[in-house]
mmCIF file with all atom_site columns, C-alpha atoms in Angstrom:
data_model
loop_
_atom_site.group_PDB
_atom_site.id
_atom_site.type_symbol
_atom_site.label_atom_id
_atom_site.label_alt_id
_atom_site.label_comp_id
_atom_site.label_asym_id
_atom_site.label_entity_id
_atom_site.label_seq_id
_atom_site.pdbx_PDB_ins_code
_atom_site.Cartn_x
_atom_site.Cartn_y
_atom_site.Cartn_z
_atom_site.occupancy
_atom_site.B_iso_or_equiv
_atom_site.pdbx_formal_charge
_atom_site.auth_seq_id
_atom_site.auth_comp_id
_atom_site.auth_asym_id
_atom_site.auth_atom_id
_atom_site.pdbx_PDB_model_num
ATOM 1   C CA . MET A 1 1   ? 57.434  -4.027  -24.177 1.00 43.00 ? 1   MET A CA 1
ATOM 2   C CA . LEU A 1 2   ? 55.282  -1.471  -26.284 1.00 42.00 ? 2   LEU A CA 1
ATOM 3   C CA . SER A 1 3   ? 51.927  -3.278  -28.001 1.00 47.00 ? 3   SER A CA 1
ATOM 4   C CA . ARG A 1 4   ? 52.144  -3.230  -31.770 1.00 48.00 ? 4   ARG A CA 1
ATOM 5   C CA . VAL A 1 5   ? 48.337  -2.147  -31.762 1.00 46.00 ? 5   VAL A CA 1
ATOM 6   C CA . PRO A 1 6   ? 47.911  0.286   -34.652 1.00 52.00 ? 6   PRO A CA 1
ATOM 7   C CA . PHE A 1 7   ? 47.502  3.572   -32.564 1.00 44.00 ? 7   PHE A CA 1
ATOM 8   C CA . ARG A 1 8   ? 43.985  4.348   -34.691 1.00 49.00 ? 8   ARG A CA 1
ATOM 9   C CA . ARG A 1 9   ? 42.652  1.108   -33.040 1.00 50.00 ? 9   ARG A CA 1
ATOM 10  C CA . PHE A 1 10  ? 43.893  1.765   -29.868 1.00 41.00 ? 10  PHE A CA 1
ATOM 11  C CA . VAL A 1 11  ? 42.581  5.243   -30.390 1.00 39.00 ? 11  VAL A CA 1
ATOM 12  C CA . ALA A 1 12  ? 38.918  3.766   -30.854 1.00 45.00 ? 12  ALA A CA 1
ATOM 13  C CA . THR A 1 13  ? 39.382  0.878   -28.880 1.00 46.00 ? 13  THR A CA 1
ATOM 14  C CA . VAL A 1 14  ? 39.460  3.953   -26.104 1.00 40.00 ? 14  VAL A CA 1
ATOM 15  C CA . LEU A 1 15  ? 36.466  5.828   -27.163 1.00 44.00 ? 15  LEU A CA 1
ATOM 16  C CA . GLY A 1 16  ? 34.410  2.698   -27.919 1.00 46.00 ? 16  GLY A CA 1
ATOM 17  C CA . GLY A 1 17  ? 34.789  1.946   -24.288 1.00 45.00 ? 17  GLY A CA 1
ATOM 18  C CA . CYS A 1 18  ? 34.129  5.591   -22.977 1.00 43.00 ? 18  CYS A CA 1
ATOM 19  C CA . ALA A 1 19  ? 30.884  5.766   -25.057 1.00 41.00 ? 19  ALA A CA 1
ATOM 20  C CA . LEU A 1 20  ? 29.657  2.503   -23.423 1.00 38.00 ? 20  LEU A CA 1
ATOM 21  C CA . ILE A 1 21  ? 30.341  4.344   -19.773 1.00 38.00 ? 21  ILE A CA 1
ATOM 22  C CA . ALA A 1 22  ? 28.108  7.362   -20.811 1.00 38.00 ? 22  ALA A CA 1
ATOM 23  C CA . ALA A 1 23  ? 25.102  4.867   -22.141 1.00 38.00 ? 23  ALA A CA 1
ATOM 24  C CA . HIS A 1 24  ? 25.145  3.317   -18.623 1.00 41.00 ? 24  HIS A CA 1
ATOM 25  C CA . PRO A 1 25  ? 24.172  6.592   -16.232 1.00 41.00 ? 25  PRO A CA 1
ATOM 26  C CA . THR A 1 26  ? 25.797  5.188   -12.201 1.00 46.00 ? 26  THR A CA 1
ATOM 27  C CA . PRO A 1 27  ? 22.588  4.372   -10.031 1.00 48.00 ? 27  PRO A CA 1
ATOM 28  C CA . GLY A 1 28  ? 23.480  7.848   -8.043  1.00 48.00 ? 28  GLY A CA 1
ATOM 29  C CA . HIS A 1 29  ? 23.122  10.075  -11.631 1.00 48.00 ? 29  HIS A CA 1
ATOM 30  C CA . ALA A 1 30  ? 19.492  8.503   -12.206 1.00 53.00 ? 30  ALA A CA 1
ATOM 31  C CA . THR A 1 31  ? 18.103  8.585   -8.716  1.00 55.00 ? 31  THR A CA 1
ATOM 32  C CA . ARG A 1 32  ? 19.258  12.207  -9.202  1.00 71.00 ? 32  ARG A CA 1
ATOM 33  C CA . ALA A 1 33  ? 16.306  12.776  -11.726 1.00 92.00 ? 33  ALA A CA 1
ATOM 34  C CA . TYR A 1 34  ? 13.607  12.337  -9.341  1.00 96.00 ? 34  TYR A CA 1
ATOM 35  C CA . GLY A 1 35  ? 12.743  13.668  -5.784  1.00 97.00 ? 35  GLY A CA 1
ATOM 36  C CA . ARG A 1 36  ? 11.325  11.861  -2.518  1.00 98.00 ? 36  ARG A CA 1
ATOM 37  C CA . ILE A 1 37  ? 8.319   13.147  -0.286  1.00 98.00 ? 37  ILE A CA 1
ATOM 38  C CA . THR A 1 38  ? 8.998   12.145  3.525   1.00 98.00 ? 38  THR A CA 1
ATOM 39  C CA . GLY A 1 39  ? 6.434   13.239  6.252   1.00 98.00 ? 39  GLY A CA 1
ATOM 40  C CA . VAL A 1 40  ? 5.089   11.945  9.716   1.00 97.00 ? 40  VAL A CA 1
ATOM 41  C CA . VAL A 1 41  ? 1.280   10.897  10.095  1.00 96.00 ? 41  VAL A CA 1
ATOM 42  C CA . HIS A 1 42  ? -0.002  12.159  13.577  1.00 93.00 ? 42  HIS A CA 1
ATOM 43  C CA . LEU A 1 43  ? -3.309  10.653  14.986  1.00 91.00 ? 43  LEU A CA 1
ATOM 44  C CA . VAL A 1 44  ? -5.009  12.809  17.689  1.00 87.00 ? 44  VAL A CA 1
ATOM 45  C CA . ALA A 1 45  ? -8.247  12.905  19.471  1.00 77.00 ? 45  ALA A CA 1
ATOM 46  C CA . LEU A 1 46  ? -11.057 15.754  18.873  1.00 67.00 ? 46  LEU A CA 1
ATOM 47  C CA . THR A 1 47  ? -10.634 16.250  22.398  1.00 60.00 ? 47  THR A CA 1
ATOM 48  C CA . GLY A 1 48  ? -6.623  17.085  22.128  1.00 50.00 ? 48  GLY A CA 1
ATOM 49  C CA . THR A 1 49  ? -5.338  14.131  24.019  1.00 54.00 ? 49  THR A CA 1
ATOM 50  C CA . ALA A 1 50  ? -3.409  11.358  21.309  1.00 55.00 ? 50  ALA A CA 1
ATOM 51  C CA . LEU A 1 51  ? -5.363  8.789   20.352  1.00 58.00 ? 51  LEU A CA 1
ATOM 52  C CA . ARG A 1 52  ? -4.779  5.407   21.758  1.00 55.00 ? 52  ARG A CA 1
ATOM 53  C CA . SER A 1 53  ? -3.057  2.265   19.388  1.00 47.00 ? 53  SER A CA 1
ATOM 54  C CA . GLY A 1 54  ? -6.362  -0.145  17.561  1.00 45.00 ? 54  GLY A CA 1
ATOM 55  C CA . ALA A 1 55  ? -9.623  -0.090  19.215  1.00 42.00 ? 55  ALA A CA 1
ATOM 56  C CA . TYR A 1 56  ? -12.561 -1.903  17.349  1.00 43.00 ? 56  TYR A CA 1
ATOM 57  C CA . PRO A 1 57  ? -14.590 -3.716  20.570  1.00 43.00 ? 57  PRO A CA 1
ATOM 58  C CA . ALA A 1 58  ? -17.281 -5.889  18.681  1.00 45.00 ? 58  ALA A CA 1
ATOM 59  C CA . ARG A 1 59  ? -19.041 -9.160  20.186  1.00 47.00 ? 59  ARG A CA 1
ATOM 60  C CA . GLN A 1 60  ? -15.966 -11.651 19.989  1.00 46.00 ? 60  GLN A CA 1
ATOM 61  C CA . VAL A 1 61  ? -16.953 -15.993 20.358  1.00 47.00 ? 61  VAL A CA 1
ATOM 62  C CA . ASN A 1 62  ? -13.114 -16.180 21.164  1.00 46.00 ? 62  ASN A CA 1
ATOM 63  C CA . ARG A 1 63  ? -10.421 -14.332 22.679  1.00 43.00 ? 63  ARG A CA 1
ATOM 64  C CA . LYS A 1 64  ? -9.418  -11.683 20.495  1.00 43.00 ? 64  LYS A CA 1
ATOM 65  C CA . THR A 1 65  ? -6.105  -11.435 18.817  1.00 42.00 ? 65  THR A CA 1
ATOM 66  C CA . PRO A 1 66  ? -4.534  -7.769  19.683  1.00 41.00 ? 66  PRO A CA 1
ATOM 67  C CA . ASP A 1 67  ? -5.340  -4.999  17.048  1.00 44.00 ? 67  ASP A CA 1
ATOM 68  C CA . ALA A 1 68  ? -2.800  -3.447  15.097  1.00 48.00 ? 68  ALA A CA 1
ATOM 69  C CA . ALA A 1 69  ? -1.959  -0.026  15.805  1.00 77.00 ? 69  ALA A CA 1
ATOM 70  C CA . GLU A 1 70  ? -4.398  2.990   14.745  1.00 88.00 ? 70  GLU A CA 1
ATOM 71  C CA . ILE A 1 71  ? -1.229  4.007   12.199  1.00 92.00 ? 71  ILE A CA 1
ATOM 72  C CA . GLY A 1 72  ? -1.554  0.333   10.601  1.00 92.00 ? 72  GLY A CA 1
ATOM 73  C CA . ASN A 1 73  ? -4.851  1.545   9.082   1.00 94.00 ? 73  ASN A CA 1
ATOM 74  C CA . VAL A 1 74  ? -3.683  4.768   7.347   1.00 96.00 ? 74  VAL A CA 1
ATOM 75  C CA . VAL A 1 75  ? -2.671  4.825   3.873   1.00 98.00 ? 75  VAL A CA 1
ATOM 76  C CA . VAL A 1 76  ? -0.564  7.616   2.322   1.00 98.00 ? 76  VAL A CA 1
ATOM 77  C CA . PHE A 1 77  ? -0.379  8.315   -1.322  1.00 98.00 ? 77  PHE A CA 1
ATOM 78  C CA . VAL A 1 78  ? 0.112   10.856  -4.206  1.00 98.00 ? 78  VAL A CA 1
ATOM 79  C CA . LYS A 1 79  ? -3.432  11.709  -5.542  1.00 95.00 ? 79  LYS A CA 1
ATOM 80  C CA . ASP A 1 80  ? -2.567  12.861  -8.872  1.00 91.00 ? 80  ASP A CA 1
ATOM 81  C CA . ALA A 1 81  ? -0.072  10.837  -9.700  1.00 94.00 ? 81  ALA A CA 1
ATOM 82  C CA . PRO A 1 82  ? -0.152  9.609   -13.205 1.00 90.00 ? 82  PRO A CA 1
ATOM 83  C CA . ALA A 1 83  ? -1.784  6.037   -14.066 1.00 91.00 ? 83  ALA A CA 1
ATOM 84  C CA . ASP A 1 84  ? 1.713   3.435   -14.781 1.00 91.00 ? 84  ASP A CA 1
ATOM 85  C CA . ALA A 1 85  ? 1.353   1.033   -17.379 1.00 84.00 ? 85  ALA A CA 1
ATOM 86  C CA . GLU A 1 86  ? 3.742   -1.511  -16.260 1.00 88.00 ? 86  GLU A CA 1
ATOM 87  C CA . LEU A 1 87  ? 2.947   -1.966  -12.376 1.00 93.00 ? 87  LEU A CA 1
ATOM 88  C CA . THR A 1 88  ? 4.427   -4.526  -10.383 1.00 94.00 ? 88  THR A CA 1
ATOM 89  C CA . VAL A 1 89  ? 1.435   -6.821  -9.495  1.00 95.00 ? 89  VAL A CA 1
ATOM 90  C CA . THR A 1 90  ? 2.088   -8.584  -5.853  1.00 95.00 ? 90  THR A CA 1
ATOM 91  C CA . ARG A 1 91  ? 0.421   -10.825 -3.319  1.00 97.00 ? 91  ARG A CA 1
ATOM 92  C CA . ALA A 1 92  ? -1.259  -9.773  -0.092  1.00 98.00 ? 92  ALA A CA 1
ATOM 93  C CA . SER A 1 93  ? -3.045  -11.537 2.455   1.00 98.00 ? 93  SER A CA 1
ATOM 94  C CA . ILE A 1 94  ? -6.226  -10.493 4.390   1.00 98.00 ? 94  ILE A CA 1
ATOM 95  C CA . SER A 1 95  ? -6.402  -13.417 7.230   1.00 98.00 ? 95  SER A CA 1
ATOM 96  C CA . GLN A 1 96  ? -9.512  -13.585 9.616   1.00 97.00 ? 96  GLN A CA 1
ATOM 97  C CA . ARG A 1 97  ? -9.434  -14.292 12.595  1.00 96.00 ? 97  ARG A CA 1
ATOM 98  C CA . ASP A 1 98  ? -11.484 -14.097 15.991  1.00 96.00 ? 98  ASP A CA 1
ATOM 99  C CA . GLU A 1 99  ? -14.049 -12.760 14.188  1.00 96.00 ? 99  GLU A CA 1
ATOM 100 C CA . ALA A 1 100 ? -12.201 -9.566  12.523  1.00 96.00 ? 100 ALA A CA 1
ATOM 101 C CA . PHE A 1 101 ? -9.929  -9.018  9.213   1.00 97.00 ? 101 PHE A CA 1
ATOM 102 C CA . VAL A 1 102 ? -6.507  -8.565  9.885   1.00 96.00 ? 102 VAL A CA 1
ATOM 103 C CA . PRO A 1 103 ? -5.374  -6.436  8.585   1.00 96.00 ? 103 PRO A CA 1
ATOM 104 C CA . ARG A 1 104 ? -8.134  -4.022  8.313   1.00 95.00 ? 104 ARG A CA 1
ATOM 105 C CA . VAL A 1 105 ? -6.654  -2.206  5.480   1.00 97.00 ? 105 VAL A CA 1
ATOM 106 C CA . THR A 1 106 ? -4.390  -3.091  2.689   1.00 98.00 ? 106 THR A CA 1
ATOM 107 C CA . ALA A 1 107 ? -2.876  -1.199  -0.154  1.00 98.00 ? 107 ALA A CA 1
ATOM 108 C CA . ILE A 1 108 ? -2.021  -2.548  -3.741  1.00 98.00 ? 108 ILE A CA 1
ATOM 109 C CA . THR A 1 109 ? -1.454  -2.257  -6.707  1.00 97.00 ? 109 THR A CA 1
ATOM 110 C CA . ARG A 1 110 ? -4.071  -2.647  -10.286 1.00 96.00 ? 110 ARG A CA 1
ATOM 111 C CA . GLY A 1 111 ? -3.421  -6.620  -10.997 1.00 96.00 ? 111 GLY A CA 1
ATOM 112 C CA . SER A 1 112 ? -2.710  -7.683  -7.204  1.00 98.00 ? 112 SER A CA 1
ATOM 113 C CA . THR A 1 113 ? -3.790  -10.819 -5.796  1.00 98.00 ? 113 THR A CA 1
ATOM 114 C CA . VAL A 1 114 ? -5.614  -10.935 -2.109  1.00 98.00 ? 114 VAL A CA 1
ATOM 115 C CA . GLU A 1 115 ? -5.584  -14.270 -0.401  1.00 98.00 ? 115 GLU A CA 1
ATOM 116 C CA . PHE A 1 116 ? -8.372  -14.564 2.322   1.00 98.00 ? 116 PHE A CA 1
ATOM 117 C CA . PRO A 1 117 ? -7.488  -17.331 5.215   1.00 98.00 ? 117 PRO A CA 1
ATOM 118 C CA . ASN A 1 118 ? -9.585  -18.527 7.356   1.00 98.00 ? 118 ASN A CA 1
ATOM 119 C CA . PHE A 1 119 ? -7.692  -19.593 10.546  1.00 98.00 ? 119 PHE A CA 1
ATOM 120 C CA . ASP A 1 120 ? -11.288 -19.347 12.578  1.00 97.00 ? 120 ASP A CA 1
ATOM 121 C CA . PRO A 1 121 ? -13.170 -22.464 13.687  1.00 97.00 ? 121 PRO A CA 1
ATOM 122 C CA . TYR A 1 122 ? -16.340 -21.325 11.986  1.00 94.00 ? 122 TYR A CA 1
ATOM 123 C CA . PHE A 1 123 ? -17.282 -20.789 8.591   1.00 97.00 ? 123 PHE A CA 1
ATOM 124 C CA . HIS A 1 124 ? -16.733 -17.247 6.714   1.00 97.00 ? 124 HIS A CA 1
ATOM 125 C CA . ASN A 1 125 ? -18.208 -15.669 3.696   1.00 97.00 ? 125 ASN A CA 1
ATOM 126 C CA . VAL A 1 126 ? -16.135 -12.808 2.225   1.00 98.00 ? 126 VAL A CA 1
ATOM 127 C CA . PHE A 1 127 ? -17.620 -10.091 0.052   1.00 98.00 ? 127 PHE A CA 1
ATOM 128 C CA . SER A 1 128 ? -18.108 -6.683  -1.240  1.00 98.00 ? 128 SER A CA 1
ATOM 129 C CA . LEU A 1 129 ? -20.671 -4.895  -3.575  1.00 97.00 ? 129 LEU A CA 1
ATOM 130 C CA . SER A 1 130 ? -18.141 -1.793  -3.928  1.00 96.00 ? 130 SER A CA 1
ATOM 131 C CA . ARG A 1 131 ? -18.073 0.301   -7.212  1.00 94.00 ? 131 ARG A CA 1
ATOM 132 C CA . ALA A 1 132 ? -14.663 -0.221  -8.206  1.00 92.00 ? 132 ALA A CA 1
ATOM 133 C CA . LEU A 1 133 ? -15.523 -4.632  -7.705  1.00 95.00 ? 133 LEU A CA 1
ATOM 134 C CA . THR A 1 134 ? -18.202 -6.664  -6.744  1.00 96.00 ? 134 THR A CA 1
ATOM 135 C CA . PHE A 1 135 ? -17.252 -10.344 -5.842  1.00 97.00 ? 135 PHE A CA 1
ATOM 136 C CA . ASP A 1 136 ? -18.606 -13.331 -3.203  1.00 98.00 ? 136 ASP A CA 1
ATOM 137 C CA . LEU A 1 137 ? -16.221 -16.016 -2.452  1.00 97.00 ? 137 LEU A CA 1
ATOM 138 C CA . GLY A 1 138 ? -18.972 -18.210 -0.716  1.00 97.00 ? 138 GLY A CA 1
ATOM 139 C CA . ARG A 1 139 ? -18.704 -20.173 2.593   1.00 97.00 ? 139 ARG A CA 1
ATOM 140 C CA . PHE A 1 140 ? -15.398 -21.969 3.462   1.00 97.00 ? 140 PHE A CA 1
ATOM 141 C CA . ARG A 1 141 ? -13.966 -23.605 6.928   1.00 97.00 ? 141 ARG A CA 1
ATOM 142 C CA . LYS A 1 142 ? -10.856 -23.128 8.793   1.00 97.00 ? 142 LYS A CA 1
ATOM 143 C CA . GLY A 1 143 ? -7.758  -24.594 7.082   1.00 97.00 ? 143 GLY A CA 1
ATOM 144 C CA . GLU A 1 144 ? -9.314  -22.904 3.707   1.00 98.00 ? 144 GLU A CA 1
ATOM 145 C CA . LYS A 1 145 ? -8.454  -19.694 1.813   1.00 97.00 ? 145 LYS A CA 1
ATOM 146 C CA . ARG A 1 146 ? -10.063 -17.882 -1.138  1.00 98.00 ? 146 ARG A CA 1
ATOM 147 C CA . GLU A 1 147 ? -8.427  -15.434 -3.154  1.00 97.00 ? 147 GLU A CA 1
ATOM 148 C CA . ARG A 1 148 ? -9.762  -12.301 -6.014  1.00 97.00 ? 148 ARG A CA 1
ATOM 149 C CA . VAL A 1 149 ? -7.500  -10.692 -8.269  1.00 97.00 ? 149 VAL A CA 1
ATOM 150 C CA . PHE A 1 150 ? -8.065  -7.143  -8.404  1.00 97.00 ? 150 PHE A CA 1
ATOM 151 C CA . SER A 1 151 ? -7.689  -5.513  -11.747 1.00 95.00 ? 151 SER A CA 1
ATOM 152 C CA . HIS A 1 152 ? -9.570  -1.935  -11.252 1.00 95.00 ? 152 HIS A CA 1
ATOM 153 C CA . ALA A 1 153 ? -7.982  1.030   -9.133  1.00 96.00 ? 153 ALA A CA 1
ATOM 154 C CA . GLY A 1 154 ? -10.426 2.252   -6.817  1.00 96.00 ? 154 GLY A CA 1
ATOM 155 C CA . VAL A 1 155 ? -11.728 1.808   -2.768  1.00 96.00 ? 155 VAL A CA 1
ATOM 156 C CA . ILE A 1 156 ? -12.528 -2.103  -2.065  1.00 97.00 ? 156 ILE A CA 1
ATOM 157 C CA . LYS A 1 157 ? -14.881 -2.342  1.278   1.00 97.00 ? 157 LYS A CA 1
ATOM 158 C CA . VAL A 1 158 ? -15.162 -6.185  2.285   1.00 98.00 ? 158 VAL A CA 1
ATOM 159 C CA . TYR A 1 159 ? -17.343 -7.678  4.385   1.00 98.00 ? 159 TYR A CA 1
ATOM 160 C CA . CYS A 1 160 ? -18.070 -11.181 5.669   1.00 97.00 ? 160 CYS A CA 1
ATOM 161 C CA . HIS A 1 161 ? -22.283 -12.291 5.130   1.00 96.00 ? 161 HIS A CA 1
ATOM 162 C CA . ILE A 1 162 ? -22.063 -14.968 8.353   1.00 96.00 ? 162 ILE A CA 1
ATOM 163 C CA . HIS A 1 163 ? -20.716 -11.808 10.959  1.00 96.00 ? 163 HIS A CA 1
ATOM 164 C CA . SER A 1 164 ? -21.819 -8.433  10.214  1.00 93.00 ? 164 SER A CA 1
ATOM 165 C CA . GLU A 1 165 ? -19.602 -6.620  12.309  1.00 94.00 ? 165 GLU A CA 1
ATOM 166 C CA . MET A 1 166 ? -15.821 -7.961  10.427  1.00 97.00 ? 166 MET A CA 1
ATOM 167 C CA . ALA A 1 167 ? -15.038 -5.203  7.674   1.00 97.00 ? 167 ALA A CA 1
ATOM 168 C CA . ALA A 1 168 ? -11.677 -4.216  5.618   1.00 97.00 ? 168 ALA A CA 1
ATOM 169 C CA . THR A 1 169 ? -10.704 -1.888  3.286   1.00 97.00 ? 169 THR A CA 1
ATOM 170 C CA . ILE A 1 170 ? -8.375  -2.451  0.368   1.00 98.00 ? 170 ILE A CA 1
ATOM 171 C CA . LEU A 1 171 ? -6.796  0.530   -1.861  1.00 98.00 ? 171 LEU A CA 1
ATOM 172 C CA . VAL A 1 172 ? -6.239  -0.056  -5.398  1.00 98.00 ? 172 VAL A CA 1
ATOM 173 C CA . PHE A 1 173 ? -3.605  1.985   -6.914  1.00 97.00 ? 173 PHE A CA 1
ATOM 174 C CA . ASP A 1 174 ? -2.771  2.056   -10.696 1.00 96.00 ? 174 ASP A CA 1
ATOM 175 C CA . HIS A 1 175 ? 0.791   4.352   -9.620  1.00 97.00 ? 175 HIS A CA 1
ATOM 176 C CA . ARG A 1 176 ? 3.305   2.871   -7.328  1.00 96.00 ? 176 ARG A CA 1
ATOM 177 C CA . LEU A 1 177 ? 3.436   6.260   -4.867  1.00 98.00 ? 177 LEU A CA 1
ATOM 178 C CA . TYR A 1 178 ? 2.055   5.210   -2.264  1.00 98.00 ? 178 TYR A CA 1
ATOM 179 C CA . THR A 1 179 ? 3.094   3.679   1.125   1.00 98.00 ? 179 THR A CA 1
ATOM 180 C CA . THR A 1 180 ? 1.846   2.764   5.016   1.00 96.00 ? 180 THR A CA 1
ATOM 181 C CA . PRO A 1 181 ? 3.297   4.751   7.576   1.00 96.00 ? 181 PRO A CA 1
ATOM 182 C CA . VAL A 1 182 ? 5.798   2.550   10.198  1.00 95.00 ? 182 VAL A CA 1
ATOM 183 C CA . SER A 1 183 ? 4.746   2.622   14.102  1.00 92.00 ? 183 SER A CA 1
ATOM 184 C CA . ASP A 1 184 ? 5.674   5.999   14.379  1.00 93.00 ? 184 ASP A CA 1
ATOM 185 C CA . GLY A 1 185 ? 4.119   7.519   12.105  1.00 94.00 ? 185 GLY A CA 1
ATOM 186 C CA . SER A 1 186 ? 6.404   8.531   9.509   1.00 97.00 ? 186 SER A CA 1
ATOM 187 C CA . PHE A 1 187 ? 6.711   7.613   5.831   1.00 98.00 ? 187 PHE A CA 1
ATOM 188 C CA . ALA A 1 188 ? 8.756   8.000   2.832   1.00 98.00 ? 188 ALA A CA 1
ATOM 189 C CA . ILE A 1 189 ? 7.960   7.803   -0.478  1.00 98.00 ? 189 ILE A CA 1
ATOM 190 C CA . ASP A 1 190 ? 10.581  7.313   -3.118  1.00 97.00 ? 190 ASP A CA 1
ATOM 191 C CA . ALA A 1 191 ? 11.170  7.786   -6.780  1.00 95.00 ? 191 ALA A CA 1
ATOM 192 C CA . VAL A 1 192 ? 8.554   10.606  -7.144  1.00 96.00 ? 192 VAL A CA 1
ATOM 193 C CA . PRO A 1 193 ? 8.728   12.300  -10.361 1.00 95.00 ? 193 PRO A CA 1
ATOM 194 C CA . PRO A 1 194 ? 9.307   16.063  -10.088 1.00 96.00 ? 194 PRO A CA 1
ATOM 195 C CA . GLY A 1 195 ? 6.343   18.563  -10.261 1.00 96.00 ? 195 GLY A CA 1
ATOM 196 C CA . SER A 1 196 ? 3.386   19.535  -8.220  1.00 97.00 ? 196 SER A CA 1
ATOM 197 C CA . TYR A 1 197 ? 1.142   16.916  -6.546  1.00 97.00 ? 197 TYR A CA 1
ATOM 198 C CA . GLN A 1 198 ? -1.760  16.605  -4.057  1.00 98.00 ? 198 GLN A CA 1
ATOM 199 C CA . LEU A 1 199 ? -0.646  14.134  -1.044  1.00 98.00 ? 199 LEU A CA 1
ATOM 200 C CA . SER A 1 200 ? -3.250  12.580  0.805   1.00 98.00 ? 200 SER A CA 1
ATOM 201 C CA . ALA A 1 201 ? -3.289  11.014  4.113   1.00 98.00 ? 201 ALA A CA 1
ATOM 202 C CA . TRP A 1 202 ? -6.452  8.615   3.898   1.00 97.00 ? 202 TRP A CA 1
ATOM 203 C CA . HIS A 1 203 ? -7.783  6.720   6.922   1.00 94.00 ? 203 HIS A CA 1
ATOM 204 C CA . GLU A 1 204 ? -10.416 4.298   7.218   1.00 88.00 ? 204 GLU A CA 1
ATOM 205 C CA . ARG A 1 205 ? -13.092 5.978   9.200   1.00 85.00 ? 205 ARG A CA 1
ATOM 206 C CA . ILE A 1 206 ? -12.507 9.711   8.421   1.00 84.00 ? 206 ILE A CA 1
ATOM 207 C CA . GLY A 1 207 ? -11.470 9.466   4.566   1.00 89.00 ? 207 GLY A CA 1
ATOM 208 C CA . GLU A 1 208 ? -8.466  11.876  3.039   1.00 94.00 ? 208 GLU A CA 1
ATOM 209 C CA . THR A 1 209 ? -7.000  14.733  4.359   1.00 96.00 ? 209 THR A CA 1
ATOM 210 C CA . THR A 1 210 ? -4.878  15.891  1.082   1.00 97.00 ? 210 THR A CA 1
ATOM 211 C CA . LYS A 1 211 ? -2.051  18.826  1.270   1.00 97.00 ? 211 LYS A CA 1
ATOM 212 C CA . SER A 1 212 ? -0.143  20.513  -1.675  1.00 97.00 ? 212 SER A CA 1
ATOM 213 C CA . LEU A 1 213 ? 3.456   19.780  -2.045  1.00 96.00 ? 213 LEU A CA 1
ATOM 214 C CA . LYS A 1 214 ? 5.831   20.237  -5.130  1.00 97.00 ? 214 LYS A CA 1
ATOM 215 C CA . VAL A 1 215 ? 8.911   17.638  -5.692  1.00 97.00 ? 215 VAL A CA 1
ATOM 216 C CA . VAL A 1 216 ? 12.217  18.422  -6.773  1.00 97.00 ? 216 VAL A CA 1
ATOM 217 C CA . ALA A 1 217 ? 14.575  16.504  -8.137  1.00 97.00 ? 217 ALA A CA 1
ATOM 218 C CA . GLY A 1 218 ? 17.229  15.345  -6.106  1.00 96.00 ? 218 GLY A CA 1
ATOM 219 C CA . GLU A 1 219 ? 15.499  16.567  -2.911  1.00 97.00 ? 219 GLU A CA 1
ATOM 220 C CA . ASP A 1 220 ? 13.411  15.644  -0.091  1.00 97.00 ? 220 ASP A CA 1
ATOM 221 C CA . ALA A 1 221 ? 9.371   17.156  0.434   1.00 97.00 ? 221 ALA A CA 1
ATOM 222 C CA . SER A 1 222 ? 8.342   16.657  3.824   1.00 97.00 ? 222 SER A CA 1
ATOM 223 C CA . VAL A 1 223 ? 4.934   16.971  4.962   1.00 97.00 ? 223 VAL A CA 1
ATOM 224 C CA . GLU A 1 224 ? 3.322   16.787  8.633   1.00 97.00 ? 224 GLU A CA 1
ATOM 225 C CA . PHE A 1 225 ? -0.488  15.272  9.054   1.00 97.00 ? 225 PHE A CA 1
ATOM 226 C CA . ALA A 1 226 ? -2.527  15.427  12.008  1.00 94.00 ? 226 ALA A CA 1
ATOM 227 C CA . LEU A 1 227 ? -5.842  13.119  11.481  1.00 93.00 ? 227 LEU A CA 1
ATOM 228 C CA . PRO A 1 228 ? -8.334  13.999  14.299  1.00 88.00 ? 228 PRO A CA 1
ATOM 229 C CA . VAL A 1 229 ? -9.522  10.517  14.440  1.00 76.00 ? 229 VAL A CA 1
ATOM 230 C CA . VAL A 1 230 ? -12.939 9.652   16.659  1.00 65.00 ? 230 VAL A CA 1
ATOM 231 C CA . GLU A 1 231 ? -12.202 6.593   18.498  1.00 61.00 ? 231 GLU A CA 1
ATOM 232 C CA . LYS A 1 232 ? -15.001 3.632   17.816  1.00 58.00 ? 232 LYS A CA 1
#
């Protein structure tokens, strides 16, 4: 049986539904407005041989915890990315284990919090004299932890007053266009606005290696880095 709804009201209902669909684009449509940066980071020794994973020999009182792969000390980021006014803040953790900071390198967004739990059977005293942030968390024993909010972008070098060989680096960004490569060196940075950029691969001992690239909406911009990291 045909509806008794007047034809004019029927047309208005259909048009209204179409307007709602147009006002809420599908995720695929939104994604095509951005590009993606993909690539790989190779770590090579100056002699031309592949660099072995991990390596920071130092005086140890206890059994050494195996180091993470050296690639974990690399951060890839868009150097000239515009600052993001609405960053998503996170929590990160840098443990103190066997007289070492684990991990040695951490990347976070501005406003995020880093906690420093102590798993060693003796005191640590975490501090930094970096230009972007100066702090001293004081002495604290096993089972305790201290934390700090990082409210300014920059490179923060972290040390221990008691154990001079301990060192870590925190990279604080005022945008979200950064990442750490996975174990095989590959990486991807999603939802990058179209444009020309400087992409940097940063390593704790050699600093930045930068390349230019252009990001096109709906496409991948690929880049490859070879970092000549000297073994320590």
